[in-house]
mmCIF file with all atom_site columns, C-alpha atoms in Angstrom:
data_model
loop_
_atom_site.group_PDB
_atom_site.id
_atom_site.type_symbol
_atom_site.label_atom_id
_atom_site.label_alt_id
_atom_site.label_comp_id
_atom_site.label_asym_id
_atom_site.label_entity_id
_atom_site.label_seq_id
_atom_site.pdbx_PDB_ins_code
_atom_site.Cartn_x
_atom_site.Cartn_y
_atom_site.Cartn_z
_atom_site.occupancy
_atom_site.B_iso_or_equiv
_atom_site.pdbx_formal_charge
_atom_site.auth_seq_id
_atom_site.auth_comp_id
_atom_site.auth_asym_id
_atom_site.auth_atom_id
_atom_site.pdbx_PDB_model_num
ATOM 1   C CA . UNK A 1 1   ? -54.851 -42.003 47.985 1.00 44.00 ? 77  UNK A CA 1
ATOM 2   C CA . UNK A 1 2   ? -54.540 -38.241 48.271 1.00 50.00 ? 78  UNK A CA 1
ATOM 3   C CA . UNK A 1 3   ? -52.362 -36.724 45.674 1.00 56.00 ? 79  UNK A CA 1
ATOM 4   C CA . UNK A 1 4   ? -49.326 -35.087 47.017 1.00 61.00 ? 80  UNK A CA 1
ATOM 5   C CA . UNK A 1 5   ? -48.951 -31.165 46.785 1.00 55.00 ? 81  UNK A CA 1
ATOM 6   C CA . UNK A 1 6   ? -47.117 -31.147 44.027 1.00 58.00 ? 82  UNK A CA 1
ATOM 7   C CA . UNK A 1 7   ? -49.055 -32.944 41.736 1.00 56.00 ? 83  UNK A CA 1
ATOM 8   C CA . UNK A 1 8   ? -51.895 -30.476 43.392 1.00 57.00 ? 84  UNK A CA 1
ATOM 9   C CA . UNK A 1 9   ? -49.970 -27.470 41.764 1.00 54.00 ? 85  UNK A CA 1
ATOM 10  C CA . UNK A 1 10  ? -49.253 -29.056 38.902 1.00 60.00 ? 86  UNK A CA 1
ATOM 11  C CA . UNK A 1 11  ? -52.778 -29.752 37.931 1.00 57.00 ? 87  UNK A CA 1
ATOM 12  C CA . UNK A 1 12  ? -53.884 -26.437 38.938 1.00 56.00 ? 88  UNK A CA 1
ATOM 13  C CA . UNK A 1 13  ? -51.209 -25.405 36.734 1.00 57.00 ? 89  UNK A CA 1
ATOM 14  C CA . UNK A 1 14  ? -52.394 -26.968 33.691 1.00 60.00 ? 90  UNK A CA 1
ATOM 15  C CA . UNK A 1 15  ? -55.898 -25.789 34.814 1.00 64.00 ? 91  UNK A CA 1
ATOM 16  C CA . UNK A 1 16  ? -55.214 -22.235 35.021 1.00 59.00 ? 92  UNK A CA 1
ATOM 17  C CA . UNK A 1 17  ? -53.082 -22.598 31.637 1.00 69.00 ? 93  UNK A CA 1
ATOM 18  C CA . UNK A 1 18  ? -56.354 -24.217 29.325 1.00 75.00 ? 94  UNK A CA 1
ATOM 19  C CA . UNK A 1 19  ? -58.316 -21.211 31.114 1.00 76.00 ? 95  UNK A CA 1
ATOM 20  C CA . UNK A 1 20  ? -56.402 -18.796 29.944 1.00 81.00 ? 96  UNK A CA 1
ATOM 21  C CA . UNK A 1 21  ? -56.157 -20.579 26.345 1.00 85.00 ? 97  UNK A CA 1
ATOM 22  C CA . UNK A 1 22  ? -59.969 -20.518 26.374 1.00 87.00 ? 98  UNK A CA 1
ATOM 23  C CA . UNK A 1 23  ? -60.367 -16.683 27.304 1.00 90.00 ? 99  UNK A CA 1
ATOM 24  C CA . UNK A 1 24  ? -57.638 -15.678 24.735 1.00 91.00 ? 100 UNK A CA 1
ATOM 25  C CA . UNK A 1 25  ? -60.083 -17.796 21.749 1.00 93.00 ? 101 UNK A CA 1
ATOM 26  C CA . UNK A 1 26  ? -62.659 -15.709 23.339 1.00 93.00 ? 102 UNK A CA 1
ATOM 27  C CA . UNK A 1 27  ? -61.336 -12.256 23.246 1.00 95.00 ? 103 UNK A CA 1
ATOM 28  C CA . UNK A 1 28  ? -60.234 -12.833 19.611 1.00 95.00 ? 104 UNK A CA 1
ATOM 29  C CA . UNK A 1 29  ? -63.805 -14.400 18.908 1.00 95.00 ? 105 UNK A CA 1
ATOM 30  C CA . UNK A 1 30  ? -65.249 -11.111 20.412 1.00 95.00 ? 106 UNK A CA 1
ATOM 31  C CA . UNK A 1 31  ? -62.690 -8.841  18.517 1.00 97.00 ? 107 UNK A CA 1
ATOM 32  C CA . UNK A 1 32  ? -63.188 -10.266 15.079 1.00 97.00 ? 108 UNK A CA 1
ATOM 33  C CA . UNK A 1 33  ? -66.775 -10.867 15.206 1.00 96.00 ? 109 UNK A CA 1
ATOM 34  C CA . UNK A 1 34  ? -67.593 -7.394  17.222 1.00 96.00 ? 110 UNK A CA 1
ATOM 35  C CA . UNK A 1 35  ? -65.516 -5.489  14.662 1.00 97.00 ? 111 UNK A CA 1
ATOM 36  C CA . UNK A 1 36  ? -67.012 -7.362  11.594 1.00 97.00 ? 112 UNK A CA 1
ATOM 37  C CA . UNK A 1 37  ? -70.566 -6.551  13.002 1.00 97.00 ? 113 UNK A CA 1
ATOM 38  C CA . UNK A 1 38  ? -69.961 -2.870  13.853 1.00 96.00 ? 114 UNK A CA 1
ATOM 39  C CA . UNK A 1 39  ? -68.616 -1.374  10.224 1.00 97.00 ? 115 UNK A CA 1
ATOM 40  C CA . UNK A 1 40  ? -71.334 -3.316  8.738  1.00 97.00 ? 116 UNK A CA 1
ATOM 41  C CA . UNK A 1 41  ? -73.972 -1.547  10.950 1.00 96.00 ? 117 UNK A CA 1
ATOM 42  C CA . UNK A 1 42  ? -71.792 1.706   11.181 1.00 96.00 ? 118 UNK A CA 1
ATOM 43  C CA . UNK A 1 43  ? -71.168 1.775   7.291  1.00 96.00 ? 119 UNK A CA 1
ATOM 44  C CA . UNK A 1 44  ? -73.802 5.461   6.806  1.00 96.00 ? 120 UNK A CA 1
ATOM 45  C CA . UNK A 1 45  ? -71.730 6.870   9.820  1.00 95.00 ? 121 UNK A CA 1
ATOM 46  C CA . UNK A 1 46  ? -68.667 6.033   8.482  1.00 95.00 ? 122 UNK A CA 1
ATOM 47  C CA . UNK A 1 47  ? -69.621 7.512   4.694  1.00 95.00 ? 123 UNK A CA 1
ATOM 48  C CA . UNK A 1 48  ? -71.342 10.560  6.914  1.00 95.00 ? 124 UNK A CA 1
ATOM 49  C CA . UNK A 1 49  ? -68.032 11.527  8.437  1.00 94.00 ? 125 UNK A CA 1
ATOM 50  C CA . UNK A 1 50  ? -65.843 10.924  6.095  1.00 93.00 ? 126 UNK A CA 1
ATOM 51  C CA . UNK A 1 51  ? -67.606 13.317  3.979  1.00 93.00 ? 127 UNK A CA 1
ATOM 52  C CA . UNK A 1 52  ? -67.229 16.055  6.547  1.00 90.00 ? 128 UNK A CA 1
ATOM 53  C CA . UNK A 1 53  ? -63.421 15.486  7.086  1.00 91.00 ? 129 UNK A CA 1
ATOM 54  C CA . UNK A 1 54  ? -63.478 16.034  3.347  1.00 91.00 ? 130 UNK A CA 1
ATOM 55  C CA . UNK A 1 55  ? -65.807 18.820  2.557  1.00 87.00 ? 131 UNK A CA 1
ATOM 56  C CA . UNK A 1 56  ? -63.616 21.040  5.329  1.00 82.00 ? 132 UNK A CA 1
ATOM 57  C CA . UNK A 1 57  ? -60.248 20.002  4.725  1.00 74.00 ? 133 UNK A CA 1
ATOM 58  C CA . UNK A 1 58  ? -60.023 17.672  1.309  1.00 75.00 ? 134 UNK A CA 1
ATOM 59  C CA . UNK A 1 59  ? -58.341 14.706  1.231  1.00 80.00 ? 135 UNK A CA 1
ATOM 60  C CA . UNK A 1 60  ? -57.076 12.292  3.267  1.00 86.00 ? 136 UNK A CA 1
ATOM 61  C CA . UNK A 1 61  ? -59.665 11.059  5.250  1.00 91.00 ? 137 UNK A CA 1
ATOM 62  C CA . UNK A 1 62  ? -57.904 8.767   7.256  1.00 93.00 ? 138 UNK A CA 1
ATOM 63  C CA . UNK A 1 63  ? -54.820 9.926   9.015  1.00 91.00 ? 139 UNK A CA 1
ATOM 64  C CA . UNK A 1 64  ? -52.549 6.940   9.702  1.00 93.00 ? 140 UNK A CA 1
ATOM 65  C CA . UNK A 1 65  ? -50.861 7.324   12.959 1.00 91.00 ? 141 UNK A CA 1
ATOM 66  C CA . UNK A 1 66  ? -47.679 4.772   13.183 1.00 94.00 ? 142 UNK A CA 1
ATOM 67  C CA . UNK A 1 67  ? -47.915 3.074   16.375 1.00 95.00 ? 143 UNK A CA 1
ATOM 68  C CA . UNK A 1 68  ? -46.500 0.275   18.492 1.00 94.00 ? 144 UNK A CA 1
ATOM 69  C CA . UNK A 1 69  ? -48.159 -3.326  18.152 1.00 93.00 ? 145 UNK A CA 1
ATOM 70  C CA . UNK A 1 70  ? -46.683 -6.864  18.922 1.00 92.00 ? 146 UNK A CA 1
ATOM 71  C CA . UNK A 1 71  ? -43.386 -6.908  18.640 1.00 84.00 ? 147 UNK A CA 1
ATOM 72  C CA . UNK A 1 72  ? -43.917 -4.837  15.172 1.00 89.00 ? 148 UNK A CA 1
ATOM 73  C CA . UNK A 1 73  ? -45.194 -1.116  14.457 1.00 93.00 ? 149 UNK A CA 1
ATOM 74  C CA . UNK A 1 74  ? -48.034 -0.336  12.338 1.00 96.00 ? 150 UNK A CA 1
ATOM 75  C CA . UNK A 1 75  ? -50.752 2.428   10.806 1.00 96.00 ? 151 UNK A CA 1
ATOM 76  C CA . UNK A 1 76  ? -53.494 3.056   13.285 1.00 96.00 ? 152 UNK A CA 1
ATOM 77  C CA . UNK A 1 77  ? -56.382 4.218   11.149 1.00 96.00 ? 153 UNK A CA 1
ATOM 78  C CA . UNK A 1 78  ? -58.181 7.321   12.590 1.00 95.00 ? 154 UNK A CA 1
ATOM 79  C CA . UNK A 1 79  ? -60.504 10.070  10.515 1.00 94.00 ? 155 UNK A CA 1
ATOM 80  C CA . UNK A 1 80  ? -58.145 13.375  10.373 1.00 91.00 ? 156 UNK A CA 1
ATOM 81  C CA . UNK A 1 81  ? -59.109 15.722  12.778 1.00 87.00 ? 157 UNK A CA 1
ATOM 82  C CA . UNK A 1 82  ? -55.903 17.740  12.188 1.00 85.00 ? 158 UNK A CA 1
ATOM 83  C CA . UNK A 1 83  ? -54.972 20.283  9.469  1.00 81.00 ? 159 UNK A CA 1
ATOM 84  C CA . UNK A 1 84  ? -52.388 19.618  6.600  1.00 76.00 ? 160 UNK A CA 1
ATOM 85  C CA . UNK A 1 85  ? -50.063 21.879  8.641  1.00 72.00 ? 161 UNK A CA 1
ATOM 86  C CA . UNK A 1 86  ? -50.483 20.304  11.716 1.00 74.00 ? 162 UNK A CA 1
ATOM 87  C CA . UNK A 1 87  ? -46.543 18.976  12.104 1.00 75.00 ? 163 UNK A CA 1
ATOM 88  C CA . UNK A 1 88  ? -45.188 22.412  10.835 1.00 78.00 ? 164 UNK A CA 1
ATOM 89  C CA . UNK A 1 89  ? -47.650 24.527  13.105 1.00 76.00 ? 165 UNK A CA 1
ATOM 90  C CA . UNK A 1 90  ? -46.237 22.195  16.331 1.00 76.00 ? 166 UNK A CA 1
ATOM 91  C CA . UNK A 1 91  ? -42.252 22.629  15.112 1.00 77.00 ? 167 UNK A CA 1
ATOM 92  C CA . UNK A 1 92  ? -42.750 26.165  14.941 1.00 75.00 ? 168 UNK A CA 1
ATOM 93  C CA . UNK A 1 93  ? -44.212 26.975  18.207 1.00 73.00 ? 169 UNK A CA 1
ATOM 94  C CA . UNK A 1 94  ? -41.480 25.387  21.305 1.00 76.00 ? 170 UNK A CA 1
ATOM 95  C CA . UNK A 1 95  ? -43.941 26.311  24.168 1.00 75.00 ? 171 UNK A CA 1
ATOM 96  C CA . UNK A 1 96  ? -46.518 24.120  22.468 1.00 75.00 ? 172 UNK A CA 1
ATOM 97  C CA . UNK A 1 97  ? -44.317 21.603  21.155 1.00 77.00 ? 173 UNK A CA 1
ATOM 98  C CA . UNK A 1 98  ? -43.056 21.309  25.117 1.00 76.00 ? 174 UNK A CA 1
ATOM 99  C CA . UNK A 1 99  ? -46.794 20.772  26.252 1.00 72.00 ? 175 UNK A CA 1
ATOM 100 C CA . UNK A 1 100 ? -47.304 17.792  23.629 1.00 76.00 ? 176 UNK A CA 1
ATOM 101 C CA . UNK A 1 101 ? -44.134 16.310  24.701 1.00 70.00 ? 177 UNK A CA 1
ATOM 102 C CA . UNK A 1 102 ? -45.211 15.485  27.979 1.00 70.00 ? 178 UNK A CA 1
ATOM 103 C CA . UNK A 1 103 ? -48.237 14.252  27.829 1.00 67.00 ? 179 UNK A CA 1
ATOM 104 C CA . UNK A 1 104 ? -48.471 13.423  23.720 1.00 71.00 ? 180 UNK A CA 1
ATOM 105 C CA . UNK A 1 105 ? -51.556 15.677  24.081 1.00 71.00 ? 181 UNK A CA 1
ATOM 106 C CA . UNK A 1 106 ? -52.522 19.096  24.268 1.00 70.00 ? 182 UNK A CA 1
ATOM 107 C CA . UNK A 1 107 ? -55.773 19.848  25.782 1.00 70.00 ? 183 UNK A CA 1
ATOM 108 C CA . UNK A 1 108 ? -56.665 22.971  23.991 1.00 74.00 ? 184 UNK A CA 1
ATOM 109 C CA . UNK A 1 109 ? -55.074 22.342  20.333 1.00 77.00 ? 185 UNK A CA 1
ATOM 110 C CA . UNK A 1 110 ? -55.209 25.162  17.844 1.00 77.00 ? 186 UNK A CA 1
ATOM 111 C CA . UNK A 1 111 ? -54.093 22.017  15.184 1.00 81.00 ? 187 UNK A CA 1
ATOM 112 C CA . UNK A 1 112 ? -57.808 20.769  15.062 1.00 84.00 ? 188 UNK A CA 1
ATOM 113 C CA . UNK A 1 113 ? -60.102 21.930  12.345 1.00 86.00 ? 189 UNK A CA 1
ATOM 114 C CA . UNK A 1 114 ? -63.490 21.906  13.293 1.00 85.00 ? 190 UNK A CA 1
ATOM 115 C CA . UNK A 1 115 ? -64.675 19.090  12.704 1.00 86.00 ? 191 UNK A CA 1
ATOM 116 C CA . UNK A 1 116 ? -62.190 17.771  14.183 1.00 84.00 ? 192 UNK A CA 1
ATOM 117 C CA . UNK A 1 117 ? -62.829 19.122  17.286 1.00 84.00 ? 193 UNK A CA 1
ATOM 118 C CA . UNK A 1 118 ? -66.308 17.086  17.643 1.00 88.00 ? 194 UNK A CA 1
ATOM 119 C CA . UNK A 1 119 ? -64.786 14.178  16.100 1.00 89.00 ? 195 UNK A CA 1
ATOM 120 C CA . UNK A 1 120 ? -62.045 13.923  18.942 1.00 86.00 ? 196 UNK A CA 1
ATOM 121 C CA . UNK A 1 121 ? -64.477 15.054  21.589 1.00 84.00 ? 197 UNK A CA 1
ATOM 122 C CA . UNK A 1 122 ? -66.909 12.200  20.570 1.00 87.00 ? 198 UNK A CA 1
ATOM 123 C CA . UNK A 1 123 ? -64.335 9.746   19.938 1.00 88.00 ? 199 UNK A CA 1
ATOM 124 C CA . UNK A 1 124 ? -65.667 9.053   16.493 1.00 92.00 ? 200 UNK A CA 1
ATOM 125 C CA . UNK A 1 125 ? -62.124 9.791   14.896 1.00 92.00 ? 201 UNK A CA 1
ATOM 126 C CA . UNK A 1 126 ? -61.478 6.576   15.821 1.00 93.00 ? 202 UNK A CA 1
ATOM 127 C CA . UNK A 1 127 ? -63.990 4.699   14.390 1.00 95.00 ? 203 UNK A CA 1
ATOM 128 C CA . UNK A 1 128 ? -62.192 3.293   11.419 1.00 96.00 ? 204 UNK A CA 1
ATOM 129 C CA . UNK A 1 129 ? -59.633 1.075   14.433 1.00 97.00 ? 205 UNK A CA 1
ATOM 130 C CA . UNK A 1 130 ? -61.995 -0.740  13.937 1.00 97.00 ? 206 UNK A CA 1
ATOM 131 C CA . UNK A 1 131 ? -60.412 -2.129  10.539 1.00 97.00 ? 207 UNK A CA 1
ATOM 132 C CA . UNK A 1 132 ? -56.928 -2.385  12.165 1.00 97.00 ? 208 UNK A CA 1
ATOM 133 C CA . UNK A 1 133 ? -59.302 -5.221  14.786 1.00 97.00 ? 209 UNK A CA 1
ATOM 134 C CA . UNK A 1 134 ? -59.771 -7.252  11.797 1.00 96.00 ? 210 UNK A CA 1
ATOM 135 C CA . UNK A 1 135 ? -56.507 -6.820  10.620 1.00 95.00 ? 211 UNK A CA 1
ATOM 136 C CA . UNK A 1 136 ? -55.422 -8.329  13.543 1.00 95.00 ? 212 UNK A CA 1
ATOM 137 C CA . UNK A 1 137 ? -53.516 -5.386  14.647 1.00 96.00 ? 213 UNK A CA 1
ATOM 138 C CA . UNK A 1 138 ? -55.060 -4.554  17.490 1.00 97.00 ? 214 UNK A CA 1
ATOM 139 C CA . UNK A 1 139 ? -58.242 -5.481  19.911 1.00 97.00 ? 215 UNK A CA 1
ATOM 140 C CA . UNK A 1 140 ? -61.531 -3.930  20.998 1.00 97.00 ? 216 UNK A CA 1
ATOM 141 C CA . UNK A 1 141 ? -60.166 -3.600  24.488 1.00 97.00 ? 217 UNK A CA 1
ATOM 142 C CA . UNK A 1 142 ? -56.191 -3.384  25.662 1.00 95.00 ? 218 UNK A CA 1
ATOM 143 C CA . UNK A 1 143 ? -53.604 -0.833  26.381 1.00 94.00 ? 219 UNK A CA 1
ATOM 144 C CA . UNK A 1 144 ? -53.408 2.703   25.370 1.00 90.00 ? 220 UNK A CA 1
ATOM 145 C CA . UNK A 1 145 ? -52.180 3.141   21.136 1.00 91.00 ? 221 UNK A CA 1
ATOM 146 C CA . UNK A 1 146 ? -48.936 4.488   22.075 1.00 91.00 ? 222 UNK A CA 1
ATOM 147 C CA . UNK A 1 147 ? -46.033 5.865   19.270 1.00 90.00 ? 223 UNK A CA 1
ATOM 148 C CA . UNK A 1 148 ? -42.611 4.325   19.206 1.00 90.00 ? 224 UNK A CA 1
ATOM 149 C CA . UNK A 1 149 ? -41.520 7.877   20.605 1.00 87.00 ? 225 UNK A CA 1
ATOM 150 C CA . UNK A 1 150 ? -43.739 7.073   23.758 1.00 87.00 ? 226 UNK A CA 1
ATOM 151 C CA . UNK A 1 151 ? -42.605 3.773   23.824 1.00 88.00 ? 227 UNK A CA 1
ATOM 152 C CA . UNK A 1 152 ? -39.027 5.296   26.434 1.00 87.00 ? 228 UNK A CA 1
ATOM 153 C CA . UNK A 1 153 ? -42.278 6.216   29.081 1.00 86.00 ? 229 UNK A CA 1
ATOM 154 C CA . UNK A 1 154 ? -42.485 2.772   30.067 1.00 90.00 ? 230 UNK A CA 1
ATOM 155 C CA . UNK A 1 155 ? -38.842 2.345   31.038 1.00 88.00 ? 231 UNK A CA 1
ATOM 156 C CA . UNK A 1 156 ? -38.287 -1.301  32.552 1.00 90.00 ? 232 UNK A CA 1
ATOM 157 C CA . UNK A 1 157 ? -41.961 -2.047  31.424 1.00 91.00 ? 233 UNK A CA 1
ATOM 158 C CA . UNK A 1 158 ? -41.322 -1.126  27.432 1.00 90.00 ? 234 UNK A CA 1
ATOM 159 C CA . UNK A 1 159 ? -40.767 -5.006  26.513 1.00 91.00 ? 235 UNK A CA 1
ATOM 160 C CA . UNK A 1 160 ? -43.933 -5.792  28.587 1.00 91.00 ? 236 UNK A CA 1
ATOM 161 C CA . UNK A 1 161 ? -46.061 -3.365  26.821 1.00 92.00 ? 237 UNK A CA 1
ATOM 162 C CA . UNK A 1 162 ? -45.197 -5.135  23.071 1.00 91.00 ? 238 UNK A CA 1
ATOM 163 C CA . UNK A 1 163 ? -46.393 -8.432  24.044 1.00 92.00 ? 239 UNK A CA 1
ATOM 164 C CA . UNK A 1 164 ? -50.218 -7.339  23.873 1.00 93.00 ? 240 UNK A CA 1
ATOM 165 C CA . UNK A 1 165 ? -52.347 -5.339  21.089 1.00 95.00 ? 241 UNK A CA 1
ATOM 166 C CA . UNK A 1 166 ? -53.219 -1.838  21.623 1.00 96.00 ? 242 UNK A CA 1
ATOM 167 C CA . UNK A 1 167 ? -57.136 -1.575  21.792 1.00 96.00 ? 243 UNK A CA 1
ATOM 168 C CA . UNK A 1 168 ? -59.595 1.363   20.997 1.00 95.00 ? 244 UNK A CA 1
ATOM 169 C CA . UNK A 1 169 ? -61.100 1.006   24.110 1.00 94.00 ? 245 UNK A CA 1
ATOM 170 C CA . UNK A 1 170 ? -58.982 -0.492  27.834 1.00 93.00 ? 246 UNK A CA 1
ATOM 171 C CA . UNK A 1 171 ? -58.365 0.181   31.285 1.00 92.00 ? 247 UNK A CA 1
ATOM 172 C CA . UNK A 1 172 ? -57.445 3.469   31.108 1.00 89.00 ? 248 UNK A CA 1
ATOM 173 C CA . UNK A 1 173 ? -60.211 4.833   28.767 1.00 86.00 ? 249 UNK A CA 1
ATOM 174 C CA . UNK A 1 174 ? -62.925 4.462   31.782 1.00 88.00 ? 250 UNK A CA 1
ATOM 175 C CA . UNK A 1 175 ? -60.275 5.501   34.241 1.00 84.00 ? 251 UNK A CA 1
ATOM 176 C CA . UNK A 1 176 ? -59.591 8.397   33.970 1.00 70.00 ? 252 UNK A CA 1
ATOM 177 C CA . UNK A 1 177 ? -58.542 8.934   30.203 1.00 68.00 ? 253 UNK A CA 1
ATOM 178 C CA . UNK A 1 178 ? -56.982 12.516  29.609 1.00 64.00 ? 254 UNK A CA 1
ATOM 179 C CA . UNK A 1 179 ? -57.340 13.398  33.378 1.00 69.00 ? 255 UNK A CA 1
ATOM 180 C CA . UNK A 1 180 ? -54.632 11.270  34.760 1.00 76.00 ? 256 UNK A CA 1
ATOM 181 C CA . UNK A 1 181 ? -50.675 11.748  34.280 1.00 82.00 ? 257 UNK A CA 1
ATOM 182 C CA . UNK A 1 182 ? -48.547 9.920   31.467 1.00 83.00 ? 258 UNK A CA 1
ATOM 183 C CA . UNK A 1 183 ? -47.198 8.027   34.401 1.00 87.00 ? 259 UNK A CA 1
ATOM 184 C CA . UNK A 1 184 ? -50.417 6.944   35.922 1.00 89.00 ? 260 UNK A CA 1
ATOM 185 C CA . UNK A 1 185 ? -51.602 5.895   32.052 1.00 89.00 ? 261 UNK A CA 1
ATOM 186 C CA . UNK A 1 186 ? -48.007 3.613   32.293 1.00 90.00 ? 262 UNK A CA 1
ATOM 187 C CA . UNK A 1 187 ? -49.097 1.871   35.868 1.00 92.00 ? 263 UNK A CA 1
ATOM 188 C CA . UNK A 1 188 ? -53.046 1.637   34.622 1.00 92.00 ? 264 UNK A CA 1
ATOM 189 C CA . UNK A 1 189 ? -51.591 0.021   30.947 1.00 93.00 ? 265 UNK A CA 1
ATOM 190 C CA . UNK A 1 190 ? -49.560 -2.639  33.291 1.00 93.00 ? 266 UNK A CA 1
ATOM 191 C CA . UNK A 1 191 ? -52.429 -2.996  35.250 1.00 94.00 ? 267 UNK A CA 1
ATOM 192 C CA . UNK A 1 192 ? -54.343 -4.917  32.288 1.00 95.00 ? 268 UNK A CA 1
ATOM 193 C CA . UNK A 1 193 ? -51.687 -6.657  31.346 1.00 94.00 ? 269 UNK A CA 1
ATOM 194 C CA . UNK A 1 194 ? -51.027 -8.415  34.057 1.00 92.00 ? 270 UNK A CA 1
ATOM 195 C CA . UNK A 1 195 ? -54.151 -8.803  35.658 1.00 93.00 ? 271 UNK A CA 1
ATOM 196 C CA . UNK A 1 196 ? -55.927 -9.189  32.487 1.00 93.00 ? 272 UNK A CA 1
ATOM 197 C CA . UNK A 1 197 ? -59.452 -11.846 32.030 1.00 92.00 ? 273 UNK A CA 1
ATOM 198 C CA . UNK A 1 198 ? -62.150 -12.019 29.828 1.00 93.00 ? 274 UNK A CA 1
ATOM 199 C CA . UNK A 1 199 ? -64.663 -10.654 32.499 1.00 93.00 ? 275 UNK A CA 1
ATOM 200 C CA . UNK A 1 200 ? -62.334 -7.587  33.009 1.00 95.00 ? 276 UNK A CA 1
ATOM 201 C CA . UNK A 1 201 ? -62.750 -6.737  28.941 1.00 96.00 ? 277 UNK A CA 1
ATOM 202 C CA . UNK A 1 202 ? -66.479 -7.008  29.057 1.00 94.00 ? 278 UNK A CA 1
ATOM 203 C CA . UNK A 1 203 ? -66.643 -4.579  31.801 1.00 94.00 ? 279 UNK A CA 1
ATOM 204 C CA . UNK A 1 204 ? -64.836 -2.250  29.672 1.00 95.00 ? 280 UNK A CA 1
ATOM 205 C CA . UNK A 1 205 ? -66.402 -3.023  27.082 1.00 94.00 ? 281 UNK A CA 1
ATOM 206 C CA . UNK A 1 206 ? -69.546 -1.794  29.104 1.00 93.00 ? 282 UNK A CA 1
ATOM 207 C CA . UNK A 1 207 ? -68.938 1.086   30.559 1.00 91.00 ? 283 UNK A CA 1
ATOM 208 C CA . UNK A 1 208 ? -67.236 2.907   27.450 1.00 91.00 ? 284 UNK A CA 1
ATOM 209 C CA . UNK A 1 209 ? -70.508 3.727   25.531 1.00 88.00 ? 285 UNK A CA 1
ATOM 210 C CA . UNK A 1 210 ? -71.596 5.836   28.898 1.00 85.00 ? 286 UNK A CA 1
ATOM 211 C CA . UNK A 1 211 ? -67.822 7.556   29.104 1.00 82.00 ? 287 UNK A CA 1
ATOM 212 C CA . UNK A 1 212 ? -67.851 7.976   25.550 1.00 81.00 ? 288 UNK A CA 1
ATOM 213 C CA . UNK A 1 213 ? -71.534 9.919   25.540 1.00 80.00 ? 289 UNK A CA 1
ATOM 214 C CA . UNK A 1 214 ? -70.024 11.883  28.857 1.00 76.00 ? 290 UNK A CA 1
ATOM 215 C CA . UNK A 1 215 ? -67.269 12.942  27.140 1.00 67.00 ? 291 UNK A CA 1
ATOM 216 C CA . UNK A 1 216 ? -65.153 12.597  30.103 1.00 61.00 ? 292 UNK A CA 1
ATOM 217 C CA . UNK A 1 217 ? -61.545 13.242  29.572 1.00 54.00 ? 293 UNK A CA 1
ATOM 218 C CA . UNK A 1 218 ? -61.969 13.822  25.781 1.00 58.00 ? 294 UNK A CA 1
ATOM 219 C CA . UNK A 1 219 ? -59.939 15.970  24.073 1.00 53.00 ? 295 UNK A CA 1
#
């Protein structure tokens, strides 16, 4: 006897439900194990920059930038690319203080030492994310990193935007990156998260390496 329609739905339901339970095992399979695997093989690249961030500018290393996570704020780990001054040289100067503002980036940046400048441009600065993956903090692939400050951008969408990790690569970092408005980043960040599959993080996962060696929208 045919099952009515509603037992239909409800099995597809509870289908689509232990699908989505599997991918999510997945994804944190990929992040914990693909993290794990790169700062092993990374570790002379790691020692290699962090020895240029300090020979130019001393110490710290790592700049911790305090971003939004789950439902909780935490240190993103990046390699300083900025000088010591950096906060005092953007409160002193309004015109580029407005620029940084609106986008929470300034494309030419007189704040970056020089080693910075390759470091941001290569997207190596953010190599050491890769210990806030295994801290469980955030994920190879998801939304932008965004501060609390940015947070007000995403207006009705701001509650939506806590309930997934921030990743060092996503959506938005092979679409476009630094070329696209803050508001397009918003609709590209709600994109992922509610269209969001396994399949769709692999082909991110994918294309980054060629984006990152392009350079495109790095700055």
């Amino acid at each position: 006897m045919r099952m009515s329609m509603d037992a239909e739905a409800t099995l597809y339901a509870q289908k689509a439900a232990r699908d989505r339970v599997v991918q999510r095992w997945g994804k944190s399979c990929i992040d914990y194990v693909g993290a794990g695997v790169l700062i092993v093989a990374l570790a002379p690249v790691f020692l290699a920059l962090g020895a240029l961030v300090a020979l130019e500018g001393g110490w710290s290393i790592i700049y911790r930038r305090r971003v939004v996570g789950v439902r909780c704020e935490f240190d993103a780990f990046k390699f300083r690319t900025m000088r010591h001054d950096a906060d005092e040289m953007l409160a002193a100067d309004p015109a580029l203080k407005t620029e940084f503002e609106k986008n929470f980036k300034l494309r030419r940046d007189p704040r970056l030492t020089r080693w910075g400048t390759m470091l941001r441009r290569s997207s190596l600065d953010e190599l050491p994310q890769l210990f806030n993956v295994l801290m469980g903090q955030m994920s190879l692939v998801g939304p932008r990193m965004v501060t609390p400050a940015e947070l007000d951008k995403y207006g009705e969408y701001k509650e939506l935007r806590r309930t997934v990790k921030p990743g060092i690569t996503g959506y938005w970092q092979v679409h476009g990156r630094q070329e696209v408005c803050y508001d397009e980043r918003v609709r590209m960040d709600m994109y992922y998260i509610q269209n969001w599959s396994l399949a769709m993080d692999l082909r991110i996962l994918i294309k980054t390496p060629l984006k990152v060696l392009r350079k495109e929208g790095a700055y």
